[in-house]
CSV table of C-alpha atoms in Angstrom, one decimal:
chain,number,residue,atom,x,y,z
A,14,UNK,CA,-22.1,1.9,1.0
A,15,UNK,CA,-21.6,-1.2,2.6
A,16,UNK,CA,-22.5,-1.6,6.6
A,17,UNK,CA,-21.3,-3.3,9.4
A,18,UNK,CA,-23.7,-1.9,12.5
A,19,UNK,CA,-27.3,-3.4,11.3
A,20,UNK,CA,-29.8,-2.1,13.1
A,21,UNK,CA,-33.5,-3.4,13.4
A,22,UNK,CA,-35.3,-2.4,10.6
A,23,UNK,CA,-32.3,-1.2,8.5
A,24,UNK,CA,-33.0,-1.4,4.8
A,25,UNK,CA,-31.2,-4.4,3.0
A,26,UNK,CA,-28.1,-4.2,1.6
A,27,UNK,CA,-24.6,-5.6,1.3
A,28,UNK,CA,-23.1,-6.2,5.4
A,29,UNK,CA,-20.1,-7.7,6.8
A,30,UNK,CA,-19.5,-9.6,10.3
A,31,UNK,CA,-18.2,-7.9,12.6
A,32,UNK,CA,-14.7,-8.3,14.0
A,33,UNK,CA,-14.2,-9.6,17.3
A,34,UNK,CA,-14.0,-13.1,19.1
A,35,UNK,CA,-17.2,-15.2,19.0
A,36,UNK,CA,-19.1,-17.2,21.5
A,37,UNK,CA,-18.0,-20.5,20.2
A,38,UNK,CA,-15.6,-21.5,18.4
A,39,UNK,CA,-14.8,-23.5,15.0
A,40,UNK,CA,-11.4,-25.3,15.9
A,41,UNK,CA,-10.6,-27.3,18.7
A,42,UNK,CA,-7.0,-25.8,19.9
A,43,UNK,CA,-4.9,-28.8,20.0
A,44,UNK,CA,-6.2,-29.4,16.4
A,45,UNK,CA,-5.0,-26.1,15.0
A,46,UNK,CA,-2.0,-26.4,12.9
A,47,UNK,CA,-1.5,-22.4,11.7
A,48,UNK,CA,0.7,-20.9,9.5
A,49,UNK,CA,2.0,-17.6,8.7
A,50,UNK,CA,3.5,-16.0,5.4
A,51,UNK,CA,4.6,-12.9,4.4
A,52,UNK,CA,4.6,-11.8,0.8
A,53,UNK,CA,5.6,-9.0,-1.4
A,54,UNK,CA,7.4,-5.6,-0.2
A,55,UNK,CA,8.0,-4.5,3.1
A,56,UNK,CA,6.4,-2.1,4.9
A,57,UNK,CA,6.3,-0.6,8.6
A,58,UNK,CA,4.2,-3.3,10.9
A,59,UNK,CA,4.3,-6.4,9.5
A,60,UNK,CA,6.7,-8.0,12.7
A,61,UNK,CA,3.9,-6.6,14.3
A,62,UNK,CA,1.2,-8.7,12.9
A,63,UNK,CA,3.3,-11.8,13.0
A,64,UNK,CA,4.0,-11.4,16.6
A,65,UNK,CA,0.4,-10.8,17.3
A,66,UNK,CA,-1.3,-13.7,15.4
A,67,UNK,CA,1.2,-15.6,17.1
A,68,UNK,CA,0.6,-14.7,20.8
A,69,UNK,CA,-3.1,-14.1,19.8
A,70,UNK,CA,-3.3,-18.2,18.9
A,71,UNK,CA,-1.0,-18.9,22.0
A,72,UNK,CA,-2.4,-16.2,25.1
A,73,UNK,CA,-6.2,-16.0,24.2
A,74,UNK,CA,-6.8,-19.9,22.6
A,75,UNK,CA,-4.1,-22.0,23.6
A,76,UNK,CA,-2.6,-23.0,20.2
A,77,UNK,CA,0.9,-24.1,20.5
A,78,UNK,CA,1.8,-25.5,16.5
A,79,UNK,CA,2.2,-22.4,15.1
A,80,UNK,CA,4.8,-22.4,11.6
A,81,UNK,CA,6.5,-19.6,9.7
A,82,UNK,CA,6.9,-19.8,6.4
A,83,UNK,CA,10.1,-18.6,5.4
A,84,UNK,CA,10.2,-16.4,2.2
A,85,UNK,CA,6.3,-15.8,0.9
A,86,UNK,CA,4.7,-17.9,-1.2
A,87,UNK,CA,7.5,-20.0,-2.6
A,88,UNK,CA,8.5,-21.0,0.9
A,89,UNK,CA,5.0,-23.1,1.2
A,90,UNK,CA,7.3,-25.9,-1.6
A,91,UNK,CA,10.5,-24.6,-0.9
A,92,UNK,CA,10.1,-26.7,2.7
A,93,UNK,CA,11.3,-23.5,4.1
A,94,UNK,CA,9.7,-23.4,7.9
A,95,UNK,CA,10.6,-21.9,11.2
A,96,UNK,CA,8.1,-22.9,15.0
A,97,UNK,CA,7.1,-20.0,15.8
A,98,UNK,CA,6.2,-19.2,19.9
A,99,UNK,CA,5.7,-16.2,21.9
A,100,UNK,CA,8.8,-16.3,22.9
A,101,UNK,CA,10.9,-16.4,19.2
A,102,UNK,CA,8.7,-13.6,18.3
A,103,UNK,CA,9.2,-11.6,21.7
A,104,UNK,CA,10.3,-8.4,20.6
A,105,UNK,CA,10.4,-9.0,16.8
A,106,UNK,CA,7.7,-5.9,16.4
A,107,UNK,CA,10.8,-3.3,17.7
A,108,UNK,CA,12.6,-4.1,14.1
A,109,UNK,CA,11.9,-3.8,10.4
A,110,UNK,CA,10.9,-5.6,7.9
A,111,UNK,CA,10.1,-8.9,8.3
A,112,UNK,CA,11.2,-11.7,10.2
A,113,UNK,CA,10.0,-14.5,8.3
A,114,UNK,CA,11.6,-12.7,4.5
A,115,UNK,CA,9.4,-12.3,2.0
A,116,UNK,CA,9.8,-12.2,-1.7
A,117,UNK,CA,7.7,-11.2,-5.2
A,118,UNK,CA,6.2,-13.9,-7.1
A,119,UNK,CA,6.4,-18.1,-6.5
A,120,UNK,CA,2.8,-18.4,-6.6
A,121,UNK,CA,1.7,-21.7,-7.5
A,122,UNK,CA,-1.6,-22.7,-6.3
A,123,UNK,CA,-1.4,-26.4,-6.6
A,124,UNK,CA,1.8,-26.6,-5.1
A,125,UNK,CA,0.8,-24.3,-1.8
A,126,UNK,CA,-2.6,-26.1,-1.3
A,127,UNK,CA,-0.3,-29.3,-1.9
A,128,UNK,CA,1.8,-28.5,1.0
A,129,UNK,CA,-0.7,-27.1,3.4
A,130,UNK,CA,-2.0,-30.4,3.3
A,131,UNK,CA,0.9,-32.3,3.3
A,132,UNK,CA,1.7,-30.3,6.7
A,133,UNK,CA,-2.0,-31.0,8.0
A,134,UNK,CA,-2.0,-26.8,8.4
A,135,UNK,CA,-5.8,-25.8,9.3
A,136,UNK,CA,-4.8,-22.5,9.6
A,137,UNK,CA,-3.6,-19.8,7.0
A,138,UNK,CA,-2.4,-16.6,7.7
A,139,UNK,CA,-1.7,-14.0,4.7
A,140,UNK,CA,0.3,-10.9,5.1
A,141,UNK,CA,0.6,-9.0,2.0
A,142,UNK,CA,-0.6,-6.2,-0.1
A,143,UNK,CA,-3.2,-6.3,-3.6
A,144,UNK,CA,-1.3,-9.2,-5.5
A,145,UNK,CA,-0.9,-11.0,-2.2
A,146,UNK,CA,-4.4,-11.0,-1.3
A,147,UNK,CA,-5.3,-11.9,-4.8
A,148,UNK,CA,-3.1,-15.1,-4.5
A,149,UNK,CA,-5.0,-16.0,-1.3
A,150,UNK,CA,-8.3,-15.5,-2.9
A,151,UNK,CA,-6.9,-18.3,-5.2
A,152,UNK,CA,-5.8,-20.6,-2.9
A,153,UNK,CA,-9.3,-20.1,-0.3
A,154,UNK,CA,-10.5,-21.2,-4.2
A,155,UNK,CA,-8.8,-24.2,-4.5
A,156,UNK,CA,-9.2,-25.2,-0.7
A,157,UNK,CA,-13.3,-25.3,-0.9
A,158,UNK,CA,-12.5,-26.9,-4.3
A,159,UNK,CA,-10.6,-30.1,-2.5
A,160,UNK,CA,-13.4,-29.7,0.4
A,161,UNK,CA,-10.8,-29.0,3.2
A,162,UNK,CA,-11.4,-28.0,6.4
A,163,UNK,CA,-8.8,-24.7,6.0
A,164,UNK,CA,-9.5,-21.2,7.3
A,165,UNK,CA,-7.5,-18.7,5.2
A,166,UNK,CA,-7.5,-15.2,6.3
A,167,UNK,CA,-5.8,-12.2,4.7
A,168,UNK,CA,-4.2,-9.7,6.5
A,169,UNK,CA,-3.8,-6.8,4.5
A,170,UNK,CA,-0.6,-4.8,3.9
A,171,UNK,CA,-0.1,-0.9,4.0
A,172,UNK,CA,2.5,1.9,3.8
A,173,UNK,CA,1.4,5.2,5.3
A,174,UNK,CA,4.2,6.1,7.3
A,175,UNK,CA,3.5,10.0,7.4
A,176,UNK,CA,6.1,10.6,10.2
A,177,UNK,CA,9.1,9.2,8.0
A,178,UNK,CA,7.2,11.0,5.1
A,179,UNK,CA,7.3,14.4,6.8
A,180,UNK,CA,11.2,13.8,7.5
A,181,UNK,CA,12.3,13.7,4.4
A,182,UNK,CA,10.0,16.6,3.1
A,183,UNK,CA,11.3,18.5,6.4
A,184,UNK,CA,15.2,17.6,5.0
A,185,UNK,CA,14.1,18.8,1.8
A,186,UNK,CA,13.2,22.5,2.4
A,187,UNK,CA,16.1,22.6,4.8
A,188,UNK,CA,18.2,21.7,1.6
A,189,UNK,CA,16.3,24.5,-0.4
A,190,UNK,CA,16.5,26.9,2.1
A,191,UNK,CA,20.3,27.1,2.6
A,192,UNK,CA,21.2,27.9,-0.9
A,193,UNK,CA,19.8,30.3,-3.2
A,194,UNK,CA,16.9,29.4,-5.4
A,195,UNK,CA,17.5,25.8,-4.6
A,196,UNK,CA,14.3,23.0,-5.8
A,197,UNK,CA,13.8,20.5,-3.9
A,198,UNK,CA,12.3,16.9,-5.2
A,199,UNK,CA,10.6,14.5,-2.5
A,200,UNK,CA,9.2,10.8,-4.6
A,201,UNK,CA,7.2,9.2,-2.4
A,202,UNK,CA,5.2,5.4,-2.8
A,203,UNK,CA,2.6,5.3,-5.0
A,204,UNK,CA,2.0,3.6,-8.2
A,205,UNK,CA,-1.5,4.1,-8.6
A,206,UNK,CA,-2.6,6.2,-5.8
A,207,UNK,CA,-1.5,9.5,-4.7
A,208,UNK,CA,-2.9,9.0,-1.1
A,209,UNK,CA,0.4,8.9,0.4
A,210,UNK,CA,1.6,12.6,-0.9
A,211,UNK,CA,-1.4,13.7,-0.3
A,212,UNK,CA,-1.5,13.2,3.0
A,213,UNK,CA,2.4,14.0,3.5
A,214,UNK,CA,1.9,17.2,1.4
A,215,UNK,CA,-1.4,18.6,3.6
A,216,UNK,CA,0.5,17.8,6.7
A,217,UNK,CA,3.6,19.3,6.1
A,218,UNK,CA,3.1,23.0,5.1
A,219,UNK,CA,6.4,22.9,3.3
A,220,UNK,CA,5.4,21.9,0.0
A,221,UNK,CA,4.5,23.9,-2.8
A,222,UNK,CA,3.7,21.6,-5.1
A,223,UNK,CA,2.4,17.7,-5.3
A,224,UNK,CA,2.3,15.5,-8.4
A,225,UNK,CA,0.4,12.1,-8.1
A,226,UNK,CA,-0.7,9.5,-10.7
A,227,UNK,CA,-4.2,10.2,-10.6
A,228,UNK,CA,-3.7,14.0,-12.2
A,229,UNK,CA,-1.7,14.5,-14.9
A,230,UNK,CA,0.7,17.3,-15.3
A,231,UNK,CA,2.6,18.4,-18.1
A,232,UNK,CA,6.3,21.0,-18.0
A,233,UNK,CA,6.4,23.3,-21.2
A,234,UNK,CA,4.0,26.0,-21.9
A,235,UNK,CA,1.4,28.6,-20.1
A,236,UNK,CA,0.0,27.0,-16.7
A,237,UNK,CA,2.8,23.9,-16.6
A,238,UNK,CA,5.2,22.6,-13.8
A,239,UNK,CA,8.3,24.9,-15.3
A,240,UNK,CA,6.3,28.5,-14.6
A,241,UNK,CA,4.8,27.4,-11.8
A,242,UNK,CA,8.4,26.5,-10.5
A,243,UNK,CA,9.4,29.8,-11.4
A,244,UNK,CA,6.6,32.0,-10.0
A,245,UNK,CA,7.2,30.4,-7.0
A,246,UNK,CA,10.8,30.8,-6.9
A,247,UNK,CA,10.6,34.5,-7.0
A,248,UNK,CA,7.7,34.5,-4.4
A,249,UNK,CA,10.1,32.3,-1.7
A,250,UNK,CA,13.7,31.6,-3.1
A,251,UNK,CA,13.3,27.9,-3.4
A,252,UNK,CA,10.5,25.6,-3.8
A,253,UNK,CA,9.8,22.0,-2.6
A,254,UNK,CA,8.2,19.6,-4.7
A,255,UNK,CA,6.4,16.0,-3.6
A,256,UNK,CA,6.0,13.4,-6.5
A,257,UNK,CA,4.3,10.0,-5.9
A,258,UNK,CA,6.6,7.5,-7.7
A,259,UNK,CA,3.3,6.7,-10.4
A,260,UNK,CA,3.3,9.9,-11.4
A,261,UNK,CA,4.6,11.4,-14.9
A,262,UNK,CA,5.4,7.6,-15.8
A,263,UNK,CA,3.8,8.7,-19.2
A,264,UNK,CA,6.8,10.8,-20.1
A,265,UNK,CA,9.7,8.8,-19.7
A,266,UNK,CA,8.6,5.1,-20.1
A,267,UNK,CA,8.3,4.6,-23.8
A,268,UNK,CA,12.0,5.5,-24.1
A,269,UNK,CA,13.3,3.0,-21.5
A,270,UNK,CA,10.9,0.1,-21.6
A,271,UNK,CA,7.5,-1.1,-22.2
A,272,UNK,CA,5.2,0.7,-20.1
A,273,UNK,CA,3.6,-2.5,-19.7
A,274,UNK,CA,6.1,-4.6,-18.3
A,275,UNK,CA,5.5,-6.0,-14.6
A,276,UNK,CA,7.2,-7.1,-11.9
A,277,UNK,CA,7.3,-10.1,-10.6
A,278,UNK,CA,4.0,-9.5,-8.2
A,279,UNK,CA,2.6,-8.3,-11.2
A,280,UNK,CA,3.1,-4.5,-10.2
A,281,UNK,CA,3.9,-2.4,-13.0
A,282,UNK,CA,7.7,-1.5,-13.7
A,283,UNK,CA,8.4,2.3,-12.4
A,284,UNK,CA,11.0,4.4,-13.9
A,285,UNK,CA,12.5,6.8,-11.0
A,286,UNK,CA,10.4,9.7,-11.7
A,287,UNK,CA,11.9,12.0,-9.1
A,288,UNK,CA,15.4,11.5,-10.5
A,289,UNK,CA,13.9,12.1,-14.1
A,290,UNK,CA,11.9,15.4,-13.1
A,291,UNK,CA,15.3,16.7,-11.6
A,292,UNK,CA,17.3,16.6,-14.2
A,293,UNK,CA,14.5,18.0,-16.4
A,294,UNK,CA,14.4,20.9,-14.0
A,295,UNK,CA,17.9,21.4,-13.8
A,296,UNK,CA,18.2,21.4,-17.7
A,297,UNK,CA,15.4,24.2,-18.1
A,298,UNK,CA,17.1,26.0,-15.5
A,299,UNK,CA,20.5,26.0,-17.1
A,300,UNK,CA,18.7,26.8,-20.3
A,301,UNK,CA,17.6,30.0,-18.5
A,302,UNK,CA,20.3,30.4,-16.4
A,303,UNK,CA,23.9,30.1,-17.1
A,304,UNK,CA,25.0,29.7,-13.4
A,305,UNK,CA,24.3,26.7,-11.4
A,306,UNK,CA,21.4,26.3,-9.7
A,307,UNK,CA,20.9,23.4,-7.5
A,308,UNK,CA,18.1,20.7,-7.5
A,309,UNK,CA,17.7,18.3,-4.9
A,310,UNK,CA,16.6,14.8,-5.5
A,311,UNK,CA,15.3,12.6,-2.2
A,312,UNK,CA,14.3,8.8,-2.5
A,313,UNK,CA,13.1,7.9,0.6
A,314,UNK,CA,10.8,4.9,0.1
A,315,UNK,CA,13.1,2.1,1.3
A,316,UNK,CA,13.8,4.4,4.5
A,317,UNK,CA,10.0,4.3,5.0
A,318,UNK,CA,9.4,0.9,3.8
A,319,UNK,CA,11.8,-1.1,6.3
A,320,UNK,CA,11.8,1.3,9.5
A,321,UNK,CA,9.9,-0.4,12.4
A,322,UNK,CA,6.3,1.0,13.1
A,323,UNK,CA,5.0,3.6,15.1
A,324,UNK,CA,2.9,3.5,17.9
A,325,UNK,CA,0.0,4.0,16.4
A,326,UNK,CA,0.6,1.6,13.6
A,327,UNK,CA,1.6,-0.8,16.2
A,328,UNK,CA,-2.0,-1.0,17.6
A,329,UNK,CA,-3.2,-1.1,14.1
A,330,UNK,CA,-1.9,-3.9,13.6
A,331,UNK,CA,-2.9,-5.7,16.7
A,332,UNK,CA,-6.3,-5.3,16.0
A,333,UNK,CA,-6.2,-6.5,12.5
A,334,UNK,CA,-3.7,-9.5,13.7
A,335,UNK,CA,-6.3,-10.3,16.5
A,336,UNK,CA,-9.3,-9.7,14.9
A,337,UNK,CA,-7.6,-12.3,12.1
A,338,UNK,CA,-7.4,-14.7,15.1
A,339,UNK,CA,-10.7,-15.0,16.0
A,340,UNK,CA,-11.9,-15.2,12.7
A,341,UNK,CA,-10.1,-18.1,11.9
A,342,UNK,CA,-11.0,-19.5,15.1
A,343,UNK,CA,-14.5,-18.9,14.8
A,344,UNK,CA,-14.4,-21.0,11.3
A,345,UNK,CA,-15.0,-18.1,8.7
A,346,UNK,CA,-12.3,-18.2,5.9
A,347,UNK,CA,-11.5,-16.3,2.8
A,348,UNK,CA,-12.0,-13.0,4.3
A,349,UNK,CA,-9.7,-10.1,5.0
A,350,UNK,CA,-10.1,-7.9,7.7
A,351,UNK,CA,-10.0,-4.1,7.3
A,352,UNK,CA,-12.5,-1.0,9.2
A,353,UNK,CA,-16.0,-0.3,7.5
A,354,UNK,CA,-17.4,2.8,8.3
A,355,UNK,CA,-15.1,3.2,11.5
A,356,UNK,CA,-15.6,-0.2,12.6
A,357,UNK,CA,-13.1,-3.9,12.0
A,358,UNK,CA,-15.0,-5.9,10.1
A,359,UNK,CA,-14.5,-9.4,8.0
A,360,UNK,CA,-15.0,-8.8,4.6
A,361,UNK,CA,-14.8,-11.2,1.6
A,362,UNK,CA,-11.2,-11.0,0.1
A,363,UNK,CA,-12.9,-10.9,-3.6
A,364,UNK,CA,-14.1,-7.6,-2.4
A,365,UNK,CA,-11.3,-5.8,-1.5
A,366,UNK,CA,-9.0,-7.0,-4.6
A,367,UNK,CA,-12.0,-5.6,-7.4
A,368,UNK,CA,-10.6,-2.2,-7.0
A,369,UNK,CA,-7.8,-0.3,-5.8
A,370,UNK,CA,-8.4,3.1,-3.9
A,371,UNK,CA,-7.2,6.4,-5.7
A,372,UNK,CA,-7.5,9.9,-4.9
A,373,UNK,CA,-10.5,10.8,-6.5
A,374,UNK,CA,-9.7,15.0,-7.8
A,375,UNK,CA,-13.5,15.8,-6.9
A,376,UNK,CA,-13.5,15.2,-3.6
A,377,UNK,CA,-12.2,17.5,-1.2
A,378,UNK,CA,-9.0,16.4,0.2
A,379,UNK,CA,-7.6,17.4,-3.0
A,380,UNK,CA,-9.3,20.0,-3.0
A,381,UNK,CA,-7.9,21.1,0.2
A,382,UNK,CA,-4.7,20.3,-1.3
A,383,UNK,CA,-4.6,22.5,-4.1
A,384,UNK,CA,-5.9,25.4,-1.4
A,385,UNK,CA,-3.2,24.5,0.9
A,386,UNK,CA,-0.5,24.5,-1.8
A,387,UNK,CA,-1.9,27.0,-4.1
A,388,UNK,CA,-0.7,25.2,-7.0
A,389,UNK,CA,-2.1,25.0,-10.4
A,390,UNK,CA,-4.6,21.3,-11.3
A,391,UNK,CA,-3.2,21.4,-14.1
A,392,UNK,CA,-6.3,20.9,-15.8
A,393,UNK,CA,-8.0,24.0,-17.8
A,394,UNK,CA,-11.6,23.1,-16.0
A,395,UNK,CA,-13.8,21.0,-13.6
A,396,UNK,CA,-15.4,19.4,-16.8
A,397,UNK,CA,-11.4,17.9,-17.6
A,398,UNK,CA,-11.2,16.6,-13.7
A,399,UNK,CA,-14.2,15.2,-14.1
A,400,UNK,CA,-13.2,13.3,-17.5
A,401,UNK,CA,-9.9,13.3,-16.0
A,402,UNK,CA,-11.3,11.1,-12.8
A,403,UNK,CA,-13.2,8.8,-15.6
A,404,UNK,CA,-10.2,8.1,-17.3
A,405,UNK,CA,-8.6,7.1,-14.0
A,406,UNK,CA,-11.4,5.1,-12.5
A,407,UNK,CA,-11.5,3.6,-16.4
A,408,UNK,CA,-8.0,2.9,-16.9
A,409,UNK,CA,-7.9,1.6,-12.8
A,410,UNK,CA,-10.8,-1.2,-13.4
A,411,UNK,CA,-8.7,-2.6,-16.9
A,412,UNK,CA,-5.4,-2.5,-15.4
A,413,UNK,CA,-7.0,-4.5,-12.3
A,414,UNK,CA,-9.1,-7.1,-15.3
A,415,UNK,CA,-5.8,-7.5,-17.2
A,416,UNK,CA,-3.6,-7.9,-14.3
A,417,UNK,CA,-2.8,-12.3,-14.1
A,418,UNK,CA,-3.3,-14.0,-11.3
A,419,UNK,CA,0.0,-15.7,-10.9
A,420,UNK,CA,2.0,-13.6,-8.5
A,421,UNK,CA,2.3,-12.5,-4.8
């Protein structure tokens, strides 16, 4: 487990620095020439962090040449700039998305590192999620490679909007509740990682069942989605069901595409899953029943996606914009920053793009899950989890190998 408090006489091991401004500084400020980019999808916060990186430079160093770079990556060649100031950037963190657009793909290495300096930019701030922070690790490469005097700090990029979350799974059971034997189907975000419906599942109380990518389930037969649906049904008169957007991709992608293919930020190509597994409940259920029964399908990942941020997330992503800040400032570069056993630290940006983080079906939050929903694992016994959570872990690590380098 990697530390960032280090006591005296700790046993060696792998650290990071600390967060936090430093005692002296790298960069003179009326040398600094920063930048900022956003990258890949949205998600709540990100106006946040460009407002805060901004005023951070400005308020607590006294940088005034501050760009925006308009549209991700691509906008580094595209020539596509905006000055940014504390006052353009005022009250940006009260809307969505982001003000500086972003977009999937356009990463060129040469080309970026070309025009950062061409622009005499010393300063390089990266907003974005796994591909993003892959593509800065790249260009931090190719900086040391031309030996320039750049700090490049990632800034990383998440969705876990659990109020907007627990809206639409509230809408849900209202939807179920007001007609008889209504189903209800809530897809959430996730194309790896079930975190998300997790979380939205335990803290709702309204769900009664939640599929994610990491655990298999399967429809027909003793134990499967279809009599679990049904046991319920005659327990409450309705059931609502949470699906992360990764999950059951096995069933439906071989007949629509490759299951293969990638987006343009090298994510892999999603079938809608909650739209699928409604109509495949609604067909067993006409196949039971002659009469119409409904089933409810709710999509709302964009609605979370693009909303503006809590309050909460808000000061999360102060503290990640300003810890950026004085990172940069203090010289370090090619790090991200993200908390470490509770505290912000500055950790290499290799590190956190080995892996991606999945809910691990050994470890108790799923556990609590299952208790909490009292649905079946859909697994005959712990000795299939644990092959199960190999498999993942397995299939994680060569999706991550064979993943290319060449998008946001």
């Amino acid at each position: 487990c990697s530390q960032v408090v280090v006591h005296k006489g700790s046993p060696r091991g792998v650290h990071f620095r600390r967060a936090g401004p430093r005692e002296k500084v790298y960069f003179k400020p009326d040398e600094v020439r920063a930048c900022v980019v956003t990258c890949g999808g949205l998600c709540p916060g990100i106006n946040t962090v460009i407002r805060e990186i901004v005023c951070g430079l400005n308020y607590m160093y006294g940088v005034d040449d501050i760009l925006g770079i308009v549209g991700g990556y691509r906008g580094f060649y595209s020539k596509n700039t905006v000055k940014l100031t504390p006052k353009v950037v005022n009250d940006i963190h009260k809307r969505g998305g982001t003000t500086l657009l972003t977009s999937r793909g356009g990463h060129d290495t040469v080309k970026i590192v070309d025009s950062i300096q061409d622009r005499g930019i010393n300063q390089v701030y990266i907003i974005g999620g796994d591909g993003t922070q892959k593509g800065a690790a790249l260009i931090h490469e190719e900086v040391e490679k031309r030996g320039m005097k750049v700090a490049v700090a990632g800034i990383p990029k998440t969705i876990d909007n659990d109020i907007e979350a627990q809206r639409a799974i509230n809408a849900a059971h209202v939807e179920v509740e007001c007609v008889e034997n209504g189903v209800g189907v809530v897809k959430l975000m996730g194309r790896y990682s079930g975190f998300i419906a997790m979380h939205a599942t335990l803290a709702s109380r309204d769900v009664d069942c939640c599929l994610i990518p990491e655990s298999p389930f399967y429809l027909e037969g003793q134990g499967g989605l279809f009599q679990f649906i049904e046991s319920r049904m005659k327990e409450n008169g309705h059931v609502v069901i949470v699906i992360a957007e990764g999950a059951g991709q096995e069933f439906v992608a071989q007949s629509i595409h490759d299951v293969n293919q990638k987006d343009a930020s090298g994510n892999r190509l999603l079938l809608d899953v909650g739209l699928w597994l409604s109509h495949k409940i609604k067909a067993k259920r006409e196949e039971l029943y002659p009469i119409y029964l409904p089933c409810d399908d709710l999509d709302p990942t964009y609605m979370i996606r693009a909303i503006p941020s809590n309050a909460s997330d808000n000061i999360y992503c102060t503290l990640l914009a300003q810890s950026a800040v004085h990172g940069a400032m203090a010289g370090y570069t090619g790090f991200t920053v993200g908390p470490v056993n509770g505290k912000h630290a500055y950790i290499p940006i290799a590190r956190v793009t080995e892996t991606q983080n999945t809910v691990r079906l050994t470890d108790r939050m799923w556990a609590r899950l299952l208790s909490s929903t009292n649905q079946p694992s859909f697994l005959n016994s712990c000795d299939d989890i644990l092959l199960q959570q190999e498999r993942v872990d397995r299939d994680m690590v060569d999706m991550i190998h064979k993943m290319k380098i060449t998008s946001t």
